[in-house]
Amino acid sequence: MKIFHLSAECYPVAKVGGLGDVVGALPKYLNQMGHEASVVMPFYDRKFTRENEFDSVFRGSTLLGKKRYEFEVLKEKTDILGFELFMIKAPGLLDRENVYSYPDETEQFVFFQLAFLDWIYWSQQKPDVIHCHDHHSGLIPFLIYHSDLYKRLANTPTVLTIHNGQYHGAFSWDKSYYLPEIDQWQTGLLDWRGGINPLASAVKCAWRFSTVSPSYLHELTIQSNGLEYLFYTEYKKGVGIINGIDTQVWDPATDPMLTKGYTVKTVDAGKKKNKEALCERFGISSDKPLFSFIGRLVDEKGADLLPAIIRASLDEHNQELNFLILGSGDTEVQHALLELKEQYPQCCAVYIGYNEELAHQVYAGADFLLMPSRVEPCGLNQLYSLRYGTVPIVRNTGGLKDSIIDFGEEGGYGIKFNNIRAEEAVYAVSRAYELYKNTPHLKKIRQIMMALDFSWDKSAKEYVNLYESLKL
Ligand code: ADP
């Protein structure tokens, strides 16, 4: 099958979070299974695009409202990523350094989608499936099925995967003139609560949609930033497929970013070395248990609770534990964390920013990884931490619920708590502290975690089943 994945992110080209990890891995695994999967994304001005060579495969121009923009489709020359990477270059509109947070994000992603459609239409491409990821490509199903401009593509199956249902990419009907001529009888398929809502439109128009874990599919009917009723009515079109991890990139035995590689057999000694290097870098003692957090410092991740969790845990255990936080986001949370670092320099390390290499070192060097998430569509951090022998402490929600079994249960390996309250997380930290002191038990749990298989092989097969279900 020939599958186009459309995404705003793709590791290692441009990654902000889990979307990038998934789009950088799933197509590779689909290709290993004999399919022809490629990725199409905007051409950003980033390290990857500056350091790699591209062939020009198409040139065109597309109207965005009254303004016409030139664009070029570039293909990475070597297929180094394990799939064909196509990038749409539009000077002045898509060639920016960051992926998100520009005031003209609507124009950026509407144009990306129109240029993609023009390219595949005029170059006579015939994909078996167009796979859209999140709202950035959410208008594609509607445009294919309800705009005369792309009539020849109207039988092409489309799938939407929702990595984060909180963001919809909604914009006002005042900007509807950005879209090409559409069937005016069908405009309701673009609308949600009086605006154009790309995510809602894709849920309505794509042949099927998936979420990145089974529990998240259900949770979207309860909490999805205003789309709850839509998910309730379209529930049967949905399927939950838990993400895998790219075991070539995330392998503690071969990971070049670690101080020392290790396997399941050498995990205790290997983690010790990585922990020592990490603690030395941040000026904290490696003799205490190390609790870490990696991620966006936003409410979704429960980051606002971190200062309270850390403070209460340090008080409760006489500062006999250390915390290391890597992330960026809400300025208030950043300030509160930096204040804690000032107050407890011996126990608290904070790195504000995005640092891929450091993230690998933290997964390897920490003893525990905290994820007090309010919402977690899948969560990859806990899967990486399992692979690196680091015990995840998670709130029982979304993909965390689906991937972690509490060590108090038969065959369990992680630590879970139910409610989004600092007290519950502090209690979970105390359980972790007790576990840390019980060395044989901790060793056993590390063995269990590292033997788990969360590779893409299984999940990629589920995507293939989903594609097969679309066959005409
Ligand atoms: P999200 O909701 O942010 O997509 P996921 O758990 O699905 O959350 O994926 C997060 C990914 O981003 C993981 O690969 C994680 O290691 C990475 N990540 C998040 N924040 C940082 C950071 N500050 N530095 C390095 N990597 C980060």
Tab-separated table of C-alpha atoms in Angstrom, residues 18-179:
chain	number	residue	atom	x	y	z
A	18	GLY	CA	5.254	12.653	20.752
A	19	LEU	CA	3.772	13.476	17.331
A	20	GLY	CA	7.310	13.873	16.000
A	21	ASP	CA	8.419	10.556	17.491
A	22	VAL	CA	5.480	8.659	15.999
A	23	VAL	CA	5.719	10.130	12.502
A	24	GLY	CA	9.474	9.570	12.521
A	25	ALA	CA	9.020	5.868	13.308
A	26	LEU	CA	5.711	4.423	12.093
A	27	PRO	CA	6.433	4.887	8.333
A	28	LYS	CA	9.796	3.157	8.748
A	29	TYR	CA	8.133	0.137	10.324
A	30	LEU	CA	5.389	0.109	7.662
A	31	ASN	CA	8.081	0.048	4.985
A	32	GLN	CA	9.843	-2.829	6.721
A	33	MET	CA	6.521	-4.676	6.407
A	34	GLY	CA	6.585	-4.160	2.633
A	35	HIS	CA	4.475	-1.021	2.300
A	36	GLU	CA	5.381	2.242	0.663
A	37	ALA	CA	4.946	4.852	3.392
A	38	SER	CA	6.274	8.384	3.113
A	39	VAL	CA	6.046	11.574	5.132
A	40	VAL	CA	5.000	14.996	3.861
A	41	MET	CA	5.663	18.016	6.055
A	42	PRO	CA	6.486	21.717	5.768
A	43	PHE	CA	10.084	22.582	4.891
A	44	TYR	CA	11.346	24.319	8.023
A	45	ASP	CA	14.564	26.256	8.304
A	46	ARG	CA	16.249	23.876	10.751
A	47	LYS	CA	19.456	21.948	11.310
A	48	PHE	CA	18.168	18.886	9.438
A	49	THR	CA	17.111	20.836	6.352
A	50	ARG	CA	20.366	22.807	6.335
A	51	GLU	CA	22.534	19.698	6.669
A	52	ASN	CA	20.813	17.334	4.228
A	53	GLU	CA	20.406	17.386	0.474
A	54	PHE	CA	17.128	17.465	-1.367
A	55	ASP	CA	15.862	16.941	-4.915
A	56	SER	CA	13.186	19.178	-6.284
A	57	VAL	CA	10.280	16.961	-7.398
A	58	PHE	CA	7.541	19.497	-8.075
A	59	ARG	CA	6.997	23.225	-8.431
A	60	GLY	CA	3.668	24.948	-8.266
A	61	SER	CA	1.781	27.898	-6.967
A	62	THR	CA	-1.357	27.976	-4.857
A	63	LEU	CA	-3.803	30.668	-3.946
A	64	LEU	CA	-4.335	31.387	-0.288
A	65	GLY	CA	-7.305	33.696	-0.488
A	66	LYS	CA	-6.338	36.426	-2.928
A	67	LYS	CA	-2.597	35.914	-2.601
A	68	ARG	CA	-0.717	33.416	-4.716
A	69	TYR	CA	2.321	31.678	-3.176
A	70	GLU	CA	4.968	29.735	-5.042
A	71	PHE	CA	5.918	26.388	-3.545
A	72	GLU	CA	8.312	23.552	-4.235
A	73	VAL	CA	8.170	19.926	-3.122
A	74	LEU	CA	11.599	18.701	-2.063
A	75	LYS	CA	12.521	15.084	-1.446
A	76	GLU	CA	15.367	14.146	0.861
A	77	LYS	CA	17.954	12.496	-1.404
A	78	THR	CA	19.037	9.413	0.523
A	79	ASP	CA	15.924	8.099	2.328
A	80	ILE	CA	18.185	8.052	5.374
A	81	LEU	CA	15.176	7.996	7.682
A	82	GLY	CA	13.845	4.691	6.355
A	83	PHE	CA	11.125	6.367	4.314
A	84	GLU	CA	10.739	8.988	1.608
A	85	LEU	CA	10.588	12.427	3.170
A	86	PHE	CA	8.831	15.127	1.148
A	87	MET	CA	8.958	18.702	2.366
A	88	ILE	CA	6.871	21.552	1.034
A	89	LYS	CA	8.910	24.706	0.720
A	90	ALA	CA	7.101	28.017	0.519
A	91	PRO	CA	9.343	31.021	1.093
A	92	GLY	CA	7.800	33.507	3.470
A	93	LEU	CA	5.163	31.084	4.698
A	94	LEU	CA	6.537	27.657	5.661
A	95	ASP	CA	10.314	28.143	5.861
A	96	ARG	CA	10.428	29.057	9.549
A	97	GLU	CA	12.557	27.768	12.376
A	98	ASN	CA	9.919	26.707	14.884
A	99	VAL	CA	7.002	24.429	14.198
A	100	TYR	CA	4.317	26.255	16.193
A	101	SER	CA	3.353	29.471	17.941
A	102	TYR	CA	3.352	31.881	15.022
A	103	PRO	CA	0.475	34.375	14.822
A	104	ASP	CA	-0.309	33.221	11.272
A	105	GLU	CA	-0.488	29.503	12.150
A	106	THR	CA	-3.817	29.219	10.325
A	107	GLU	CA	-2.315	30.505	7.082
A	108	GLN	CA	0.774	28.311	7.598
A	109	PHE	CA	-1.121	25.043	7.896
A	110	VAL	CA	-3.982	25.822	5.477
A	111	PHE	CA	-1.396	26.570	2.818
A	112	PHE	CA	0.565	23.414	3.648
A	113	GLN	CA	-2.560	21.344	3.015
A	114	LEU	CA	-3.532	23.144	-0.199
A	115	ALA	CA	-0.025	22.792	-1.590
A	116	PHE	CA	-0.004	19.080	-0.735
A	117	LEU	CA	-3.306	18.548	-2.555
A	118	ASP	CA	-2.149	20.523	-5.580
A	119	TRP	CA	1.038	18.514	-5.722
A	120	ILE	CA	-0.571	15.082	-5.599
A	121	TYR	CA	-3.382	16.178	-7.914
A	122	TRP	CA	-1.205	17.660	-10.649
A	123	SER	CA	1.538	15.051	-10.412
A	124	GLN	CA	-1.105	12.318	-10.709
A	125	GLN	CA	-0.149	10.536	-7.485
A	126	LYS	CA	-2.482	7.743	-6.473
A	127	PRO	CA	-2.037	6.981	-2.781
A	128	ASP	CA	-4.001	4.093	-1.276
A	129	VAL	CA	-4.354	6.020	1.956
A	130	ILE	CA	-3.787	9.599	3.048
A	131	HIS	CA	-3.010	9.484	6.754
A	132	CYS	CA	-3.496	12.842	8.490
A	133	HIS	CA	-1.975	13.530	11.896
A	134	ASP	CA	-3.679	16.034	14.239
A	135	HIS	CA	-5.406	19.205	13.136
A	136	HIS	CA	-2.553	20.496	10.964
A	137	SER	CA	-3.777	18.292	8.120
A	138	GLY	CA	-7.393	18.060	9.298
A	139	LEU	CA	-8.920	19.900	6.342
A	140	ILE	CA	-7.622	17.366	3.829
A	141	PRO	CA	-10.518	14.845	4.089
A	142	PHE	CA	-13.136	17.563	3.623
A	143	LEU	CA	-11.308	19.161	0.695
A	144	ILE	CA	-10.804	15.848	-1.081
A	145	TYR	CA	-14.435	14.859	-0.798
A	146	HIS	CA	-16.179	18.226	-1.096
A	147	SER	CA	-14.178	20.480	-3.369
A	148	ASP	CA	-14.590	20.186	-7.148
A	149	LEU	CA	-10.959	21.101	-7.510
A	150	TYR	CA	-9.758	17.671	-6.374
A	151	LYS	CA	-12.574	15.510	-7.763
A	152	ARG	CA	-10.243	12.873	-9.175
A	153	LEU	CA	-9.002	12.148	-5.634
A	154	ALA	CA	-12.516	11.783	-4.193
A	155	ASN	CA	-12.258	8.013	-3.748
A	156	THR	CA	-9.015	8.180	-1.810
A	157	PRO	CA	-9.412	6.783	1.713
A	158	THR	CA	-8.316	9.112	4.503
A	159	VAL	CA	-7.433	8.330	8.107
A	160	LEU	CA	-6.911	10.783	10.957
A	161	THR	CA	-4.771	9.994	13.974
A	162	ILE	CA	-5.374	12.135	17.027
A	163	HIS	CA	-2.218	12.635	19.049
A	164	ASN	CA	-3.685	15.506	21.018
A	165	GLY	CA	-7.399	16.272	21.015
A	166	GLN	CA	-7.042	19.471	23.038
A	167	TYR	CA	-5.800	21.447	20.027
A	168	HIS	CA	-8.202	21.868	17.095
A	169	GLY	CA	-6.638	24.538	14.872
A	170	ALA	CA	-10.014	26.320	14.815
A	171	PHE	CA	-10.400	29.617	12.947
A	172	SER	CA	-13.159	32.014	12.065
A	173	TRP	CA	-15.479	31.683	9.082
A	174	ASP	CA	-14.113	35.118	8.044
A	175	LYS	CA	-11.125	33.196	6.751
A	176	SER	CA	-13.161	30.692	4.758
A	177	TYR	CA	-12.005	32.472	1.596
A	178	TYR	CA	-8.636	30.735	2.105
A	179	LEU	CA	-10.290	27.511	0.985
